[in-house]
């Protein structure tokens, strides 16, 4: 009970992930035989989730009571799938894997591999999303079931359409069939030559908000809005994709939901503070981050840890008011409440953005989620009703295929080139440049959606038990150069602010090259240079805390305590 036997090779599947462009061997598409493996359904995951919030657990009880999950029903659906998504699939019949020809691997997410494929019956090019079933990732089934249930409910030009499901007779693999999209917004924005005009930004944002409006009106929260989940076709149509973290919600009867959602850079403060009752505001915050990112030409708050993310938010958007803390009573409030307030400085930092964008950014990036309004209100804002108007999607330029994955692969190739080149020039001063480049390369949005709650809980226990560890609290604004005042008020160039806090990157945005430049003003602050040998010198209390923390949090604390780097960050409207 609670275990599905299937036929994929765990060893082989791991290998094939490394060899990402030649995936035909182990997946049951492409006609290559599969070998046996064991697949665990998400009972463990459901239990873990139930411990944390109780969210979505009931829909997985059926797994445990469904008897032999390996059988199929009359239409040929595996019974475990009928148990989780029966209603959603009842008017479909499963397609067979051998009716598709897999062409290329085009994406990889936390729970899936995505392939470009040809439908051998219609000749159409499609995207096949294969959820990775293996014993290491039992949550995969849960995310896939959720995605099917949600997508079957939605029907909008700006929401990706689920066209069918493919099962493999030989294995319990399941593929989701989607219309094929050539680009994603993260990949497009990272292409050096692509510079979005104001009306193009408006065009993309209008589509994003229209898609979100449809989701929200249908009681669906996406909970992972970010550039790589916004797919764009060659006609400039944007579609919200990846509903693996989506949830149904009813604003009239709010149920507790997990706060462990949304990719870090796009995660709103209430989730970082542990909120379990939330609504459309979480997606609107992410949309606000994307709007500002499109105008700035780079992510606006690229935190590396939850602590750093919250600090970046407070520095830009101001820290929450006393009323906020009283109103929301958030679980992590005592841990993260700054001792002195941070002033909101969005107007200063984004002063070079188009004037009509400011009120919308200000609304979407409100600290209080209730003040973010709705997607409908955002669509009616002056950003969309003043000139230049959003362009027609059909008038958007045609770009070469560009996905976040292509950018990652290109970056990786460039890095290997630089390393080779660097070896040849060792000792001639090149090293300094290479370190600075490495730190400055745009950090990919963290793959994991949240650090482990247990770590955070342990950390809370530790920090509360030891007064010294309170040093992790944010520095008071007068000691924090990052409060948001422009470095030089008379400065004609882009708005800027300096960050004395050592837990932040030393980076500046070069509007011409759209690249991040870093300047480490003192040595020893990059992750690469940190050495384990340093740890024995730590005070005992710090060592104890270190033992319980995820490495990313440790790094942030260490850098903060060391206080060795200085930073100047610049945002600018890049045209
Ligand atoms: N319909 C599609 N057409 C083309 N490419 C797609 C399509 N769907 C997904 N992709 C590509 O595959 C990548 C991963 O897909 P997706 O985000 O749905 O997977 P995931 O496992 O849920 O990922 P994540 O870890 O981001 O949550 C996307 O970023 C995109 O580049």
PDB file of N, CA and C in Angstrom, residues 307 331-337 339 454-474 541-542 544-546 548-550 553-554 557 560-561:
ATOM      1  N   UNK A 307      16.318  35.402   4.973  1.00  0.00           N
ATOM      2  CA  UNK A 307      16.644  36.562   5.805  1.00  0.00           C
ATOM      3  C   UNK A 307      17.054  37.740   4.915  1.00  0.00           C
ATOM      4  N   UNK A 331       3.746  34.423  12.242  1.00  0.00           N
ATOM      5  CA  UNK A 331       4.565  33.525  13.078  1.00  0.00           C
ATOM      6  C   UNK A 331       6.020  33.978  13.250  1.00  0.00           C
ATOM      7  N   UNK A 332       6.623  34.518  12.188  1.00  0.00           N
ATOM      8  CA  UNK A 332       8.042  34.862  12.298  1.00  0.00           C
ATOM      9  C   UNK A 332       8.265  36.326  12.680  1.00  0.00           C
ATOM     10  N   UNK A 333       7.213  36.988  13.170  1.00  0.00           N
ATOM     11  CA  UNK A 333       7.321  38.420  13.436  1.00  0.00           C
ATOM     12  C   UNK A 333       8.407  38.732  14.463  1.00  0.00           C
ATOM     13  N   UNK A 334       8.421  37.993  15.569  1.00  0.00           N
ATOM     14  CA  UNK A 334       9.399  38.329  16.611  1.00  0.00           C
ATOM     15  C   UNK A 334      10.820  38.157  16.106  1.00  0.00           C
ATOM     16  N   UNK A 335      10.986  37.209  15.212  1.00  0.00           N
ATOM     17  CA  UNK A 335      12.333  36.940  14.704  1.00  0.00           C
ATOM     18  C   UNK A 335      12.807  38.032  13.758  1.00  0.00           C
ATOM     19  N   UNK A 336      11.902  38.533  12.959  1.00  0.00           N
ATOM     20  CA  UNK A 336      12.327  39.412  11.864  1.00  0.00           C
ATOM     21  C   UNK A 336      11.927  40.872  12.024  1.00  0.00           C
ATOM     22  N   UNK A 337      11.215  41.212  13.070  1.00  0.00           N
ATOM     23  CA  UNK A 337      10.783  42.605  13.201  1.00  0.00           C
ATOM     24  C   UNK A 337      11.997  43.493  13.463  1.00  0.00           C
ATOM     25  N   UNK A 339      14.295  46.474  14.784  1.00  0.00           N
ATOM     26  CA  UNK A 339      14.131  47.267  15.999  1.00  0.00           C
ATOM     27  C   UNK A 339      13.727  48.701  15.676  1.00  0.00           C
ATOM     28  N   UNK A 454      11.824  23.261   9.087  1.00  0.00           N
ATOM     29  CA  UNK A 454      12.426  22.780  10.331  1.00  0.00           C
ATOM     30  C   UNK A 454      13.719  23.518  10.674  1.00  0.00           C
ATOM     31  N   UNK A 455      14.504  23.848   9.662  1.00  0.00           N
ATOM     32  CA  UNK A 455      15.732  24.588   9.929  1.00  0.00           C
ATOM     33  C   UNK A 455      15.425  25.937  10.539  1.00  0.00           C
ATOM     34  N   UNK A 456      14.393  26.558   9.975  1.00  0.00           N
ATOM     35  CA  UNK A 456      14.012  27.872  10.465  1.00  0.00           C
ATOM     36  C   UNK A 456      13.517  27.762  11.900  1.00  0.00           C
ATOM     37  N   UNK A 457      12.734  26.697  12.143  1.00  0.00           N
ATOM     38  CA  UNK A 457      12.225  26.509  13.495  1.00  0.00           C
ATOM     39  C   UNK A 457      13.367  26.294  14.482  1.00  0.00           C
ATOM     40  N   UNK A 458      14.329  25.436  14.050  1.00  0.00           N
ATOM     41  CA  UNK A 458      15.460  25.174  14.943  1.00  0.00           C
ATOM     42  C   UNK A 458      16.223  26.461  15.193  1.00  0.00           C
ATOM     43  N   UNK A 459      16.352  27.243  14.111  1.00  0.00           N
ATOM     44  CA  UNK A 459      17.085  28.482  14.211  1.00  0.00           C
ATOM     45  C   UNK A 459      16.403  29.425  15.207  1.00  0.00           C
ATOM     46  N   UNK A 460      15.037  29.429  15.119  1.00  0.00           N
ATOM     47  CA  UNK A 460      14.289  30.302  16.025  1.00  0.00           C
ATOM     48  C   UNK A 460      14.547  29.895  17.470  1.00  0.00           C
ATOM     49  N   UNK A 461      14.513  28.582  17.709  1.00  0.00           N
ATOM     50  CA  UNK A 461      14.772  28.093  19.062  1.00  0.00           C
ATOM     51  C   UNK A 461      16.142  28.552  19.516  1.00  0.00           C
ATOM     52  N   UNK A 462      17.129  28.372  18.620  1.00  0.00           N
ATOM     53  CA  UNK A 462      18.490  28.735  18.986  1.00  0.00           C
ATOM     54  C   UNK A 462      18.619  30.228  19.261  1.00  0.00           C
ATOM     55  N   UNK A 463      18.023  31.030  18.375  1.00  0.00           N
ATOM     56  CA  UNK A 463      18.209  32.475  18.542  1.00  0.00           C
ATOM     57  C   UNK A 463      17.486  32.956  19.787  1.00  0.00           C
ATOM     58  N   UNK A 464      16.353  32.341  20.077  1.00  0.00           N
ATOM     59  CA  UNK A 464      15.648  32.787  21.265  1.00  0.00           C
ATOM     60  C   UNK A 464      16.368  32.341  22.532  1.00  0.00           C
ATOM     61  N   UNK A 465      17.056  31.198  22.420  1.00  0.00           N
ATOM     62  CA  UNK A 465      17.735  30.674  23.595  1.00  0.00           C
ATOM     63  C   UNK A 465      19.034  31.426  23.877  1.00  0.00           C
ATOM     64  N   UNK A 466      19.521  32.134  22.915  1.00  0.00           N
ATOM     65  CA  UNK A 466      20.833  32.747  23.085  1.00  0.00           C
ATOM     66  C   UNK A 466      20.803  34.200  22.649  1.00  0.00           C
ATOM     67  N   UNK A 467      20.886  35.073  23.635  1.00  0.00           N
ATOM     68  CA  UNK A 467      20.735  36.501  23.348  1.00  0.00           C
ATOM     69  C   UNK A 467      21.742  36.987  22.315  1.00  0.00           C
ATOM     70  N   UNK A 468      22.952  36.408  22.330  1.00  0.00           N
ATOM     71  CA  UNK A 468      23.991  36.876  21.414  1.00  0.00           C
ATOM     72  C   UNK A 468      23.566  36.692  19.960  1.00  0.00           C
ATOM     73  N   UNK A 469      22.823  35.632  19.726  1.00  0.00           N
ATOM     74  CA  UNK A 469      22.465  35.329  18.352  1.00  0.00           C
ATOM     75  C   UNK A 469      21.498  36.363  17.797  1.00  0.00           C
ATOM     76  N   UNK A 470      20.972  37.241  18.620  1.00  0.00           N
ATOM     77  CA  UNK A 470      20.086  38.283  18.105  1.00  0.00           C
ATOM     78  C   UNK A 470      20.797  39.153  17.081  1.00  0.00           C
ATOM     79  N   UNK A 471      22.093  39.025  17.006  1.00  0.00           N
ATOM     80  CA  UNK A 471      22.839  39.803  16.013  1.00  0.00           C
ATOM     81  C   UNK A 471      22.297  39.551  14.610  1.00  0.00           C
ATOM     82  N   UNK A 472      21.553  38.434  14.421  1.00  0.00           N
ATOM     83  CA  UNK A 472      20.997  38.171  13.108  1.00  0.00           C
ATOM     84  C   UNK A 472      19.869  39.131  12.769  1.00  0.00           C
ATOM     85  N   UNK A 473      19.321  39.788  13.801  1.00  0.00           N
ATOM     86  CA  UNK A 473      18.294  40.780  13.477  1.00  0.00           C
ATOM     87  C   UNK A 473      18.888  41.830  12.551  1.00  0.00           C
ATOM     88  N   UNK A 474      18.032  42.476  11.780  1.00  0.00           N
ATOM     89  CA  UNK A 474      18.547  43.480  10.855  1.00  0.00           C
ATOM     90  C   UNK A 474      19.222  44.604  11.621  1.00  0.00           C
ATOM     91  N   UNK A 541      28.619  29.938  20.836  1.00  0.00           N
ATOM     92  CA  UNK A 541      27.198  30.086  20.513  1.00  0.00           C
ATOM     93  C   UNK A 541      27.002  30.122  19.001  1.00  0.00           C
ATOM     94  N   UNK A 542      27.911  30.755  18.304  1.00  0.00           N
ATOM     95  CA  UNK A 542      27.783  30.849  16.854  1.00  0.00           C
ATOM     96  C   UNK A 542      27.975  29.495  16.206  1.00  0.00           C
ATOM     97  N   UNK A 544      27.253  26.673  17.503  1.00  0.00           N
ATOM     98  CA  UNK A 544      26.059  25.890  17.747  1.00  0.00           C
ATOM     99  C   UNK A 544      24.977  26.258  16.745  1.00  0.00           C
ATOM    100  N   UNK A 545      24.807  27.537  16.528  1.00  0.00           N
ATOM    101  CA  UNK A 545      23.780  27.974  15.577  1.00  0.00           C
ATOM    102  C   UNK A 545      24.137  27.484  14.190  1.00  0.00           C
ATOM    103  N   UNK A 546      25.424  27.591  13.850  1.00  0.00           N
ATOM    104  CA  UNK A 546      25.870  27.152  12.528  1.00  0.00           C
ATOM    105  C   UNK A 546      25.473  25.727  12.248  1.00  0.00           C
ATOM    106  N   UNK A 548      22.999  24.109  12.950  1.00  0.00           N
ATOM    107  CA  UNK A 548      21.603  23.874  12.614  1.00  0.00           C
ATOM    108  C   UNK A 548      21.135  24.609  11.381  1.00  0.00           C
ATOM    109  N   UNK A 549      21.942  25.476  10.843  1.00  0.00           N
ATOM    110  CA  UNK A 549      21.444  26.329   9.768  1.00  0.00           C
ATOM    111  C   UNK A 549      21.771  25.803   8.387  1.00  0.00           C
ATOM    112  N   UNK A 550      20.881  26.090   7.418  1.00  0.00           N
ATOM    113  CA  UNK A 550      21.236  25.803   6.039  1.00  0.00           C
ATOM    114  C   UNK A 550      22.420  26.680   5.649  1.00  0.00           C
ATOM    115  N   UNK A 553      21.950  30.423   4.890  1.00  0.00           N
ATOM    116  CA  UNK A 553      21.706  31.319   6.020  1.00  0.00           C
ATOM    117  C   UNK A 553      23.002  31.557   6.762  1.00  0.00           C
ATOM    118  N   UNK A 554      23.816  30.466   6.890  1.00  0.00           N
ATOM    119  CA  UNK A 554      25.108  30.612   7.570  1.00  0.00           C
ATOM    120  C   UNK A 554      25.940  31.675   6.881  1.00  0.00           C
ATOM    121  N   UNK A 557      24.747  35.161   7.677  1.00  0.00           N
ATOM    122  CA  UNK A 557      25.089  35.600   9.032  1.00  0.00           C
ATOM    123  C   UNK A 557      26.574  35.924   9.113  1.00  0.00           C
ATOM    124  N   UNK A 560      27.431  39.095   7.445  1.00  0.00           N
ATOM    125  CA  UNK A 560      26.920  40.220   8.223  1.00  0.00           C
ATOM    126  C   UNK A 560      27.833  40.500   9.411  1.00  0.00           C
ATOM    127  N   UNK A 561      28.238  39.422  10.102  1.00  0.00           N
ATOM    128  CA  UNK A 561      29.073  39.617  11.287  1.00  0.00           C
ATOM    129  C   UNK A 561      30.447  40.154  10.916  1.00  0.00           C
TER     130      UNK A 561
END
